Amino acid sequence: MPAVQETVAQVKTIDVDQYKYGFETDIEMVKAPKGLNEDIVRFISEKKGEPAWMLEWRLDAYRRWRAMTEPTWAKVEYPKIDFEDLYYYAAPRNSEGPKSLADVDPELLKMYERLGVPLQEQEILAGVKSDKPRVAVDAVFDSVSVVTTFKDELAKAGVIFCSISEALREHPELVKKYLGSVVPQSDNYYAALNSAVFSDGSFVYVPEGVRCPMELSTYFRINERETGQFERTLIIAEKGSYVSYLEGCTAPMRDENQLHAAVVELIALDDAEIKYSTVQNWYPGDKNGKGGIYNFVTKRGDCRGRNSKISWTQVETGSAITWKYPSCILRGDNSRGEFYSIAVSNGYQQVDSGTKMIHLGKNTSSRIISKGIAAGFSQNTYRGLVSAHRKATGARNFTACDSLLIGDKCGAHTVPYIEAKNSSAHFEHEATTSKISDDMLFYCQQRGLSEEEAVALVVNGFVRDVLQQLPMEFLAETQKLIGISLEGSVG
Amino acid sequence: MLEIKNLNVKLADEDKVILKGLSLTVPKGEVHAIMGPNGSGKSTLAYVLAGRDGYEVTDGDILWNGDSILEMEPDERAAKGVFLAFQYPMEIPGVAGLTFLRTATNAVRKKREQAEMTTPEFMKFVKEKAAKLNIDYEMLKRPVNVGFSGGEKKRSEILQMAMLEPTLCVLDETDSGLDIDALKIVSDGVNALRGPDRAMLVITHYQRLLNHIVPDKVHVLADGRIQKTGGKELALELEKSGYAEFTGKAA
Ligand SMILES: Nc1ncnc2c1ncn2[C@@H]1O[C@H](COP(=O)(O)OP(=O)(O)OP(=O)(O)O)[C@@H](O)[C@H]1O
Ligand SMILES: [Mg+2]
């Protein structure tokens, strides 16, 4: 039976074991009662010791959310979520207050070790583990940040890198000024929900003219059952500054679906640049499509200043359902937005992802490179909007969407929307769909590669120009991850 | 030694029978040529040797060094020394030639329980082989076969062959598409690989190639089986008389 025809049979037998991060950590947790109401919002705000204005902001969001209905336009299908049947806050006991590595529960440290997240700041600093990349990490476990590394070293450069909860306590004026300025509370259903109950996430502030001295990263882990994770990240790059940030995500294997509804806001002022990378590997569900994370995310960057630049790179391999469109508002003249995406779907995963490039300023430019890889019974949709405002003279966009199909039970779809309100805008769009052919696999196998190695090689070739956008430190691991995600997709 | 015994092959999804009791033996150290009309099953034979899907062996066997290879996956056969230079090499977008060569070389080395090559070893090896085949090193940085001319593709097949150090080389019309100089270069490359431990099966339509790669034997494949076997002079005869006597049709 030709390899590709065998796909379907093979995908059915995928062993969930291939998800290497599916273990559970047993740790004592503090939780809010199930369900959502104003008291829960107050509970969360109080737990975090937030200022009064923040509580009001949350309550305002909560009331707006109550008046909204869930969107249905994405090409994804799932049973209705019962928002009253979820926990909105879960934190390891003793996680409150400022902490250093020494204060972190050893069970948690063990878990991060198993996940391969480098928290051993001392060893890295001392050069003991010099093979490990020097990356500052904010580790978020369910609803709270458990530790942030390299804070002192970053502070020397003037960079603030901490959890958003800490930022609310230590730098309330900055948070107040920027929070919700890119994604307003009532932007959409999930953004409103997030604004009401967001638990933790990272805060980054890079002062004028500073080039952040190392890669920053946040590692999100959902562990608790029936618990939603509502991450909130805010990154501000002052004039002429530069920062590169990466987020990674995993969750245990569970047969229930879990909700992750994040909001990420980026603000780049004059001549500033933010590079934001995501390697999303939430639990995708088992071979029958049971369980897995619902990943409903609003990510938006505001190129607020002249010559500013925001670049999104995402590698999406996990989640049962992914619904996210990292976007750029190109407000400043000459600003630039980029979106590089690799979305891999296998089994019964559903991906509806893409970007919006909103050209408002003069001579703004944007570039979109999207690579969708669908295998098994999965559905993979690119949805994108490129628009030029009346005043955005000389706006330019280049879009290339390539889809690769493995097997014939999966689907790839491209839905581009283009709106140009001025005649000087120049938008280009290219799209291709191809299949991994049996002939190509046979050719590689004849040269000694196993079938899986052959698929990995062909796929890595397909995604190469996007992979190159990732920070070096994460490249090899990401390449491996893509290979693992497609394991079992061919005979 | 390659022993093909009474090989019967049909298409897996259709009733079409292509090879009808083909028998052939190529001892180690020898080069045999196969000639035959279009559609007679030459490429099919090559594919079945390499283990491509889509064909069903209904009878007979193929032994390489005494072991049947019919149940082996293509990559296992490659590890066992089988190499096929394709009549139509595939393009692999986005995968640089060097990456491909390195992945393949180390994959077979691993399966042969040889140490994988380090980067410097590999670079040295590849540069040496590429230079001999007059392949510009820059070309190896381009994606495999993408945008290559017909002749470039064929030369790159022979480079892969040199890198993988196979013991059974099957060349399917490697000469078609080559210009006169390239024919000479490729033939030199193939001849350099001739040796007491290697057997070669060279499929061609043109006697000219056999002036460069002088075969020990020439076989005529028509209507699914070997119809005639002779020395290198058989190729010259065929050049004059065509295949009429084997196909039952007038030339
Ligand atoms: N996968 C296939 N599907 C349909 N027909 C096939 C397939 N493979 C081979 N054939 C048929 O089998 C016969 C033998 O084909 P093959 O490619 O082996 O011939 P050949 O001797 O290599 O010809 P040429 O000299 O033109 O390269 C042809 O009639 C061809 O059309
Ligand atoms: Mg042929």
CSV table of C-alpha atoms and ligand atoms in Angstrom, one decimal, chain B residues 11 16 18 37-44 55 87 173 205, ligand 1:
chain,number,residue,atom,x,y,z
B,11,LEU,CA,1.0,-3.3,-11.0
B,16,LYS,CA,-1.3,-5.0,-15.9
B,18,ILE,CA,5.0,-6.0,-16.7
B,37,PRO,CA,12.3,-0.9,-26.3
B,38,ASN,CA,10.3,1.8,-24.5
B,39,GLY,CA,7.8,0.4,-22.1
B,40,SER,CA,9.5,-3.0,-21.9
B,41,GLY,CA,9.9,-2.8,-18.1
B,42,LYS,CA,13.4,-1.6,-17.6
B,43,SER,CA,12.5,1.1,-15.1
B,44,THR,CA,10.1,-1.3,-13.5
B,55,TYR,CA,4.3,-3.1,-7.8
B,87,GLN,CA,15.7,8.1,-14.7
B,173,GLU,CA,19.2,6.0,-18.4
B,205,HIS,CA,19.1,3.2,-25.0
C,1,LIG,N1,2.9,3.0,-11.9
C,1,LIG,C1,2.5,2.6,-13.2
C,1,LIG,N2,1.2,2.9,-13.6
C,1,LIG,C2,0.8,2.5,-14.8
C,1,LIG,N3,1.6,1.9,-15.7
C,1,LIG,C3,2.9,1.7,-15.4
C,1,LIG,C4,3.4,2.0,-14.1
C,1,LIG,N4,4.7,1.6,-14.0
C,1,LIG,C5,4.9,1.1,-15.2
C,1,LIG,N5,3.9,1.1,-16.0
C,1,LIG,C6,3.8,0.6,-17.4
C,1,LIG,O1,4.6,-0.5,-17.5
C,1,LIG,C7,5.3,-0.6,-18.7
C,1,LIG,C8,6.8,-0.6,-18.4
C,1,LIG,O2,7.2,0.7,-18.0
C,1,LIG,P1,8.7,1.0,-17.7
C,1,LIG,O3,8.8,2.4,-17.2
C,1,LIG,O4,9.3,0.0,-16.8
C,1,LIG,O5,9.4,0.9,-19.1
C,1,LIG,P2,10.9,1.2,-19.6
C,1,LIG,O6,11.4,0.0,-20.2
C,1,LIG,O7,11.7,1.8,-18.5
C,1,LIG,O8,10.6,2.3,-20.7
C,1,LIG,P3,11.5,3.6,-21.2
C,1,LIG,O9,12.5,3.0,-22.1
C,1,LIG,O10,10.5,4.4,-22.0
C,1,LIG,O11,12.0,4.3,-20.0
C,1,LIG,C9,4.9,0.7,-19.5
C,1,LIG,O12,3.8,0.3,-20.3
C,1,LIG,C10,4.4,1.6,-18.4
C,1,LIG,O13,3.4,2.5,-18.9
